[in-house]
């Protein structure tokens, strides 16, 4: 069983789950600090390890007019301030190999977006930073095929690898989660993360933008925790209705403490079982 180290925390499929969360896209320094402080306060109260997540660029928008974010320069400045002021590790997406060295100077975890999980040059660039990596499983990729992603990353020297489930394409404009994928990916030995909010996304369902069904995110999160995983990923916002992207599937900040409290109770039971087998 492999353990991924991020800052002073150890992440594995048999330890208490880590929480990865924050607004989908970076909106401003003030908003990121507000969100990180509030989520950290909840996680500290519940004794959960926390990694702040937000993206400086959302490069896979449905439409050319979709809001992409603040860009790499401003985004990294903001993430650096979040680390300094709030004292939490940060995770953000990379889309191009040339972004990786610069992003690695700030982000503790570099995330490979789902659509790019098989891009060899990007995987190589991320591996060569030496930072922890979270790879989203493509909506078009079977969980068994993620062993090939792991093999590529290991070939290029990566050691701190996490694999993230975020749903599979199910017809048009819909995703479905096959919970069998979590233990299948866990066979690689690496920590498995479940993305509960992107799993309830309805891709391009509104024509030029995606929709979502956030009310189902807590249900899927509870199911994934019951299977036994290393972490939960949720995009969280104080007012998702006005968020620049993915608002329809983001969880309200006001609901987060109750959701995480329920997940802790389930996680204790599932981890007791996993440690026995």
mmCIF file of C-alpha atoms in Angstrom:
data_model
loop_
_atom_site.group_PDB
_atom_site.id
_atom_site.type_symbol
_atom_site.label_atom_id
_atom_site.label_comp_id
_atom_site.label_asym_id
_atom_site.label_seq_id
_atom_site.Cartn_x
_atom_site.Cartn_y
_atom_site.Cartn_z
ATOM 1 C CA UNK A 1 0.000 0.000 0.000
ATOM 2 C CA UNK A 2 1.598 3.240 -1.180
ATOM 3 C CA UNK A 3 1.488 6.459 0.849
ATOM 4 C CA UNK A 4 1.477 9.892 -0.785
ATOM 5 C CA UNK A 5 3.050 12.704 1.216
ATOM 6 C CA UNK A 6 1.705 16.234 0.870
ATOM 7 C CA UNK A 7 3.138 18.795 3.234
ATOM 8 C CA UNK A 8 2.996 17.059 6.643
ATOM 9 C CA UNK A 9 0.114 14.728 5.790
ATOM 10 C CA UNK A 10 0.193 11.125 4.638
ATOM 11 C CA UNK A 11 -2.513 9.977 2.235
ATOM 12 C CA UNK A 12 -3.379 6.317 1.700
ATOM 13 C CA UNK A 13 -6.352 4.051 1.097
ATOM 14 C CA UNK A 14 -6.283 2.787 4.685
ATOM 15 C CA UNK A 15 -5.933 6.081 6.578
ATOM 16 C CA UNK A 16 -8.674 8.621 7.311
ATOM 17 C CA UNK A 17 -9.718 10.407 4.152
ATOM 18 C CA UNK A 18 -8.198 13.722 3.162
ATOM 19 C CA UNK A 19 -10.486 16.502 1.944
ATOM 20 C CA UNK A 20 -9.632 18.371 -1.255
ATOM 21 C CA UNK A 21 -11.910 21.324 -1.869
ATOM 22 C CA UNK A 22 -12.449 24.906 -2.881
ATOM 23 C CA UNK A 23 -14.045 26.975 -5.633
ATOM 24 C CA UNK A 24 -13.837 25.593 -9.162
ATOM 25 C CA UNK A 25 -11.995 28.625 -10.542
ATOM 26 C CA UNK A 26 -9.940 31.301 -8.818
ATOM 27 C CA UNK A 27 -12.074 34.451 -8.694
ATOM 28 C CA UNK A 28 -9.995 36.786 -6.533
ATOM 29 C CA UNK A 29 -7.470 36.724 -3.696
ATOM 30 C CA UNK A 30 -10.140 37.806 -1.222
ATOM 31 C CA UNK A 31 -12.527 35.050 -2.255
ATOM 32 C CA UNK A 32 -9.868 32.333 -2.154
ATOM 33 C CA UNK A 33 -8.685 33.419 1.288
ATOM 34 C CA UNK A 34 -12.288 33.511 2.536
ATOM 35 C CA UNK A 35 -13.048 30.049 1.185
ATOM 36 C CA UNK A 36 -9.770 28.488 2.356
ATOM 37 C CA UNK A 37 -10.122 29.914 5.868
ATOM 38 C CA UNK A 38 -13.708 28.745 6.254
ATOM 39 C CA UNK A 39 -13.080 25.252 4.897
ATOM 40 C CA UNK A 40 -9.916 24.895 6.989
ATOM 41 C CA UNK A 41 -11.872 25.918 10.096
ATOM 42 C CA UNK A 42 -14.404 23.158 9.415
ATOM 43 C CA UNK A 43 -11.693 20.570 8.704
ATOM 44 C CA UNK A 44 -9.714 21.547 11.800
ATOM 45 C CA UNK A 45 -12.852 21.186 13.909
ATOM 46 C CA UNK A 46 -13.483 17.723 12.459
ATOM 47 C CA UNK A 47 -9.776 16.763 12.491
ATOM 48 C CA UNK A 48 -9.596 16.174 8.729
ATOM 49 C CA UNK A 49 -6.483 16.858 6.647
ATOM 50 C CA UNK A 50 -7.286 19.560 4.082
ATOM 51 C CA UNK A 51 -5.871 20.584 0.687
ATOM 52 C CA UNK A 52 -7.207 23.767 -0.934
ATOM 53 C CA UNK A 53 -8.212 23.424 -4.597
ATOM 54 C CA UNK A 54 -8.865 26.079 -7.208
ATOM 55 C CA UNK A 55 -7.922 26.468 -10.872
ATOM 56 C CA UNK A 56 -6.187 29.412 -12.544
ATOM 57 C CA UNK A 57 -7.392 28.218 -15.958
ATOM 58 C CA UNK A 58 -10.399 26.137 -16.992
ATOM 59 C CA UNK A 59 -9.225 25.272 -20.484
ATOM 60 C CA UNK A 60 -11.938 22.760 -21.401
ATOM 61 C CA UNK A 61 -14.978 25.036 -21.443
ATOM 62 C CA UNK A 62 -17.968 24.041 -23.592
ATOM 63 C CA UNK A 63 -17.880 27.359 -25.467
ATOM 64 C CA UNK A 64 -15.157 29.801 -26.518
ATOM 65 C CA UNK A 65 -17.059 32.429 -24.509
ATOM 66 C CA UNK A 66 -16.887 30.423 -21.276
ATOM 67 C CA UNK A 67 -14.998 32.050 -18.397
ATOM 68 C CA UNK A 68 -11.606 30.390 -18.020
ATOM 69 C CA UNK A 69 -10.101 32.048 -14.971
ATOM 70 C CA UNK A 70 -7.492 34.595 -13.946
ATOM 71 C CA UNK A 71 -4.512 33.030 -15.757
ATOM 72 C CA UNK A 72 -1.309 31.425 -14.562
ATOM 73 C CA UNK A 73 0.585 34.511 -13.326
ATOM 74 C CA UNK A 74 -2.179 35.987 -11.168
ATOM 75 C CA UNK A 75 -3.414 32.526 -10.222
ATOM 76 C CA UNK A 76 -0.089 31.391 -8.817
ATOM 77 C CA UNK A 77 0.297 34.652 -6.894
ATOM 78 C CA UNK A 78 -3.105 34.058 -5.296
ATOM 79 C CA UNK A 79 -2.401 30.411 -4.492
ATOM 80 C CA UNK A 80 0.913 31.415 -2.943
ATOM 81 C CA UNK A 81 -0.911 33.879 -0.686
ATOM 82 C CA UNK A 82 -3.442 31.213 0.297
ATOM 83 C CA UNK A 83 -0.586 28.963 1.412
ATOM 84 C CA UNK A 84 1.067 31.781 3.327
ATOM 85 C CA UNK A 85 -1.999 33.330 4.963
ATOM 86 C CA UNK A 86 -4.118 30.224 5.628
ATOM 87 C CA UNK A 87 -1.378 27.631 6.049
ATOM 88 C CA UNK A 88 -2.787 24.910 3.810
ATOM 89 C CA UNK A 89 -1.275 22.972 0.893
ATOM 90 C CA UNK A 90 -2.780 23.810 -2.492
ATOM 91 C CA UNK A 91 -3.787 21.850 -5.603
ATOM 92 C CA UNK A 92 -4.381 23.237 -9.087
ATOM 93 C CA UNK A 93 -4.728 22.003 -12.674
ATOM 94 C CA UNK A 94 -2.073 22.036 -15.370
ATOM 95 C CA UNK A 95 -2.945 21.749 -19.044
ATOM 96 C CA UNK A 96 0.375 22.146 -20.866
ATOM 97 C CA UNK A 97 3.828 20.625 -20.237
ATOM 98 C CA UNK A 98 5.469 24.056 -20.158
ATOM 99 C CA UNK A 99 3.207 25.129 -17.264
ATOM 100 C CA UNK A 100 4.417 22.381 -14.941
ATOM 101 C CA UNK A 101 7.796 23.714 -13.704
ATOM 102 C CA UNK A 102 6.310 27.126 -12.845
ATOM 103 C CA UNK A 103 3.177 25.711 -11.190
ATOM 104 C CA UNK A 104 5.308 23.266 -9.178
ATOM 105 C CA UNK A 105 7.050 26.174 -7.431
ATOM 106 C CA UNK A 106 3.714 27.027 -5.739
ATOM 107 C CA UNK A 107 1.303 24.074 -5.885
ATOM 108 C CA UNK A 108 1.885 21.103 -3.590
ATOM 109 C CA UNK A 109 -0.250 18.898 -5.834
ATOM 110 C CA UNK A 110 -0.451 19.194 -9.624
ATOM 111 C CA UNK A 111 -3.694 17.904 -11.090
ATOM 112 C CA UNK A 112 -4.106 16.347 -14.528
ATOM 113 C CA UNK A 113 -7.598 17.160 -15.891
ATOM 114 C CA UNK A 114 -9.696 14.196 -16.986
ATOM 115 C CA UNK A 115 -9.567 14.989 -20.696
ATOM 116 C CA UNK A 116 -5.749 15.006 -20.556
ATOM 117 C CA UNK A 117 -5.086 11.887 -18.466
ATOM 118 C CA UNK A 118 -3.439 10.016 -21.369
ATOM 119 C CA UNK A 119 -1.289 12.897 -22.662
ATOM 120 C CA UNK A 120 2.217 11.448 -22.374
ATOM 121 C CA UNK A 121 4.119 14.733 -22.640
ATOM 122 C CA UNK A 122 1.993 16.302 -19.907
ATOM 123 C CA UNK A 123 2.383 13.254 -17.656
ATOM 124 C CA UNK A 124 6.135 13.373 -18.159
ATOM 125 C CA UNK A 125 6.330 17.081 -17.330
ATOM 126 C CA UNK A 126 4.282 16.628 -14.167
ATOM 127 C CA UNK A 127 6.342 13.625 -13.069
ATOM 128 C CA UNK A 128 9.594 15.512 -13.562
ATOM 129 C CA UNK A 129 8.549 18.221 -11.081
ATOM 130 C CA UNK A 130 8.744 15.706 -8.222
ATOM 131 C CA UNK A 131 5.524 17.100 -6.741
ATOM 132 C CA UNK A 132 2.504 15.058 -5.741
ATOM 133 C CA UNK A 133 0.125 14.354 -8.630
ATOM 134 C CA UNK A 134 -3.637 13.861 -8.783
ATOM 135 C CA UNK A 135 -4.776 12.337 -12.091
ATOM 136 C CA UNK A 136 -8.449 12.599 -12.963
ATOM 137 C CA UNK A 137 -9.658 9.456 -14.732
ATOM 138 C CA UNK A 138 -11.017 10.447 -18.130
ATOM 139 C CA UNK A 139 -14.757 10.132 -18.658
ATOM 140 C CA UNK A 140 -13.851 7.905 -21.601
ATOM 141 C CA UNK A 141 -11.333 5.690 -19.768
ATOM 142 C CA UNK A 142 -12.013 2.459 -17.906
ATOM 143 C CA UNK A 143 -10.626 2.148 -14.370
ATOM 144 C CA UNK A 144 -8.451 -0.767 -15.518
ATOM 145 C CA UNK A 145 -6.756 1.480 -18.067
ATOM 146 C CA UNK A 146 -5.514 3.799 -15.328
ATOM 147 C CA UNK A 147 -2.737 1.297 -14.657
ATOM 148 C CA UNK A 148 -1.239 2.476 -17.961
ATOM 149 C CA UNK A 149 -1.311 6.067 -16.705
ATOM 150 C CA UNK A 150 0.435 4.934 -13.532
ATOM 151 C CA UNK A 151 3.035 3.050 -15.593
ATOM 152 C CA UNK A 152 3.811 6.184 -17.593
ATOM 153 C CA UNK A 153 4.178 8.314 -14.475
ATOM 154 C CA UNK A 154 6.382 5.728 -12.761
ATOM 155 C CA UNK A 155 8.532 5.447 -15.903
ATOM 156 C CA UNK A 156 9.159 9.193 -15.715
ATOM 157 C CA UNK A 157 10.075 8.993 -12.015
ATOM 158 C CA UNK A 158 6.844 9.931 -10.240
ATOM 159 C CA UNK A 159 6.253 8.427 -6.800
ATOM 160 C CA UNK A 160 3.520 10.527 -5.155
ATOM 161 C CA UNK A 161 0.567 9.575 -7.369
ATOM 162 C CA UNK A 162 -3.158 9.748 -6.668
ATOM 163 C CA UNK A 163 -5.915 8.534 -9.012
ATOM 164 C CA UNK A 164 -9.246 10.322 -9.079
ATOM 165 C CA UNK A 165 -12.658 9.029 -10.180
ATOM 166 C CA UNK A 166 -15.036 11.651 -11.588
ATOM 167 C CA UNK A 167 -17.663 9.670 -13.490
ATOM 168 C CA UNK A 168 -17.916 8.106 -16.940
ATOM 169 C CA UNK A 169 -19.828 9.239 -20.021
ATOM 170 C CA UNK A 170 -23.320 7.768 -20.093
ATOM 171 C CA UNK A 171 -25.064 8.732 -23.308
ATOM 172 C CA UNK A 172 -25.174 12.440 -24.093
ATOM 173 C CA UNK A 173 -24.830 15.167 -21.440
ATOM 174 C CA UNK A 174 -24.714 12.759 -18.527
ATOM 175 C CA UNK A 175 -22.230 10.967 -16.294
ATOM 176 C CA UNK A 176 -22.561 7.871 -14.164
ATOM 177 C CA UNK A 177 -20.277 6.505 -11.444
ATOM 178 C CA UNK A 178 -19.396 2.830 -11.350
ATOM 179 C CA UNK A 179 -18.230 2.264 -7.794
ATOM 180 C CA UNK A 180 -16.352 -0.858 -8.917
ATOM 181 C CA UNK A 181 -13.793 1.530 -10.377
ATOM 182 C CA UNK A 182 -12.588 2.623 -6.945
ATOM 183 C CA UNK A 183 -11.257 -0.767 -5.772
ATOM 184 C CA UNK A 184 -10.047 -1.497 -9.311
ATOM 185 C CA UNK A 185 -7.869 1.625 -9.307
ATOM 186 C CA UNK A 186 -6.813 0.869 -5.729
ATOM 187 C CA UNK A 187 -5.197 -2.334 -7.038
ATOM 188 C CA UNK A 188 -2.390 -0.103 -8.341
ATOM 189 C CA UNK A 189 -1.523 0.461 -4.674
ATOM 190 C CA UNK A 190 -1.868 4.232 -5.025
ATOM 191 C CA UNK A 191 -4.388 6.368 -3.120
ATOM 192 C CA UNK A 192 -7.779 6.775 -4.802
ATOM 193 C CA UNK A 193 -9.693 10.050 -4.620
ATOM 194 C CA UNK A 194 -13.381 10.462 -5.418
ATOM 195 C CA UNK A 195 -14.553 13.688 -7.069
ATOM 196 C CA UNK A 196 -18.132 13.935 -5.845
ATOM 197 C CA UNK A 197 -19.048 17.210 -7.532
ATOM 198 C CA UNK A 198 -17.780 16.650 -11.078
ATOM 199 C CA UNK A 199 -19.455 13.234 -10.935
ATOM 200 C CA UNK A 200 -22.841 14.990 -10.839
ATOM 201 C CA UNK A 201 -21.979 17.366 -13.664
ATOM 202 C CA UNK A 202 -24.151 17.319 -16.792
ATOM 203 C CA UNK A 203 -21.596 18.142 -19.512
ATOM 204 C CA UNK A 204 -22.754 20.801 -22.002
ATOM 205 C CA UNK A 205 -26.357 20.205 -20.892
ATOM 206 C CA UNK A 206 -27.153 23.912 -21.160
ATOM 207 C CA UNK A 207 -25.893 24.156 -24.723
ATOM 208 C CA UNK A 208 -22.909 26.462 -24.295
ATOM 209 C CA UNK A 209 -22.183 25.456 -20.715
ATOM 210 C CA UNK A 210 -22.527 22.487 -18.398
ATOM 211 C CA UNK A 211 -25.205 21.949 -15.808
ATOM 212 C CA UNK A 212 -25.227 19.727 -12.737
ATOM 213 C CA UNK A 213 -27.183 18.103 -9.923
ATOM 214 C CA UNK A 214 -25.401 19.118 -6.730
ATOM 215 C CA UNK A 215 -28.104 17.535 -4.567
ATOM 216 C CA UNK A 216 -26.696 14.110 -5.431
ATOM 217 C CA UNK A 217 -23.055 14.888 -4.565
ATOM 218 C CA UNK A 218 -23.384 13.961 -0.853
ATOM 219 C CA UNK A 219 -25.030 10.634 -1.748
ATOM 220 C CA UNK A 220 -22.216 9.665 -4.106
ATOM 221 C CA UNK A 221 -19.624 10.834 -1.585
ATOM 222 C CA UNK A 222 -21.112 8.595 1.097
ATOM 223 C CA UNK A 223 -21.156 5.632 -1.284
ATOM 224 C CA UNK A 224 -17.510 6.176 -2.243
ATOM 225 C CA UNK A 225 -16.402 6.520 1.369
ATOM 226 C CA UNK A 226 -18.221 3.276 2.167
ATOM 227 C CA UNK A 227 -16.156 1.516 -0.497
ATOM 228 C CA UNK A 228 -12.980 2.769 1.198
ATOM 229 C CA UNK A 229 -10.886 5.511 -0.418
ATOM 230 C CA UNK A 230 -8.074 7.900 0.425
ATOM 231 C CA UNK A 231 -9.815 11.192 -0.177
ATOM 232 C CA UNK A 232 -12.880 13.176 -1.183
ATOM 233 C CA UNK A 233 -12.697 15.987 -3.723
ATOM 234 C CA UNK A 234 -15.525 18.522 -3.705
ATOM 235 C CA UNK A 235 -15.758 21.914 -5.263
ATOM 236 C CA UNK A 236 -17.259 24.249 -2.674
ATOM 237 C CA UNK A 237 -18.575 27.806 -2.966
ATOM 238 C CA UNK A 238 -20.313 30.253 -0.668
ATOM 239 C CA UNK A 239 -22.744 31.164 -3.474
ATOM 240 C CA UNK A 240 -22.574 28.653 -6.354
ATOM 241 C CA UNK A 241 -25.371 30.427 -8.235
ATOM 242 C CA UNK A 242 -23.030 33.275 -9.152
ATOM 243 C CA UNK A 243 -19.852 31.199 -9.633
ATOM 244 C CA UNK A 244 -18.168 31.720 -13.033
ATOM 245 C CA UNK A 245 -18.116 27.976 -13.778
ATOM 246 C CA UNK A 246 -19.511 24.666 -12.499
ATOM 247 C CA UNK A 247 -21.898 26.387 -10.108
ATOM 248 C CA UNK A 248 -24.638 23.813 -10.685
ATOM 249 C CA UNK A 249 -22.579 20.979 -9.247
ATOM 250 C CA UNK A 250 -20.648 22.827 -6.520
ATOM 251 C CA UNK A 251 -21.596 22.229 -2.881
ATOM 252 C CA UNK A 252 -22.698 25.149 -0.720
ATOM 253 C CA UNK A 253 -20.162 26.107 1.948
ATOM 254 C CA UNK A 254 -22.981 26.204 4.497
ATOM 255 C CA UNK A 255 -23.629 22.471 3.942
ATOM 256 C CA UNK A 256 -20.031 21.284 4.081
ATOM 257 C CA UNK A 257 -19.665 20.609 7.814
ATOM 258 C CA UNK A 258 -22.712 18.342 7.896
ATOM 259 C CA UNK A 259 -21.569 16.457 4.780
ATOM 260 C CA UNK A 260 -18.072 15.877 6.175
ATOM 261 C CA UNK A 261 -19.449 14.848 9.575
ATOM 262 C CA UNK A 262 -21.490 12.115 7.894
ATOM 263 C CA UNK A 263 -18.494 11.011 5.823
ATOM 264 C CA UNK A 264 -16.290 10.664 8.906
ATOM 265 C CA UNK A 265 -18.768 8.260 10.513
ATOM 266 C CA UNK A 266 -18.877 6.067 7.409
ATOM 267 C CA UNK A 267 -15.105 6.268 6.890
ATOM 268 C CA UNK A 268 -14.388 4.885 10.368
ATOM 269 C CA UNK A 269 -16.437 1.781 9.621
ATOM 270 C CA UNK A 270 -15.076 1.204 6.122
ATOM 271 C CA UNK A 271 -11.439 1.640 7.193
ATOM 272 C CA UNK A 272 -11.869 -0.828 10.054
ATOM 273 C CA UNK A 273 -13.024 -3.392 7.504
ATOM 274 C CA UNK A 274 -10.272 -2.573 4.976
ATOM 275 C CA UNK A 275 -7.524 -2.878 7.583
ATOM 276 C CA UNK A 276 -8.757 -6.377 8.457
ATOM 277 C CA UNK A 277 -8.642 -7.752 4.929
#
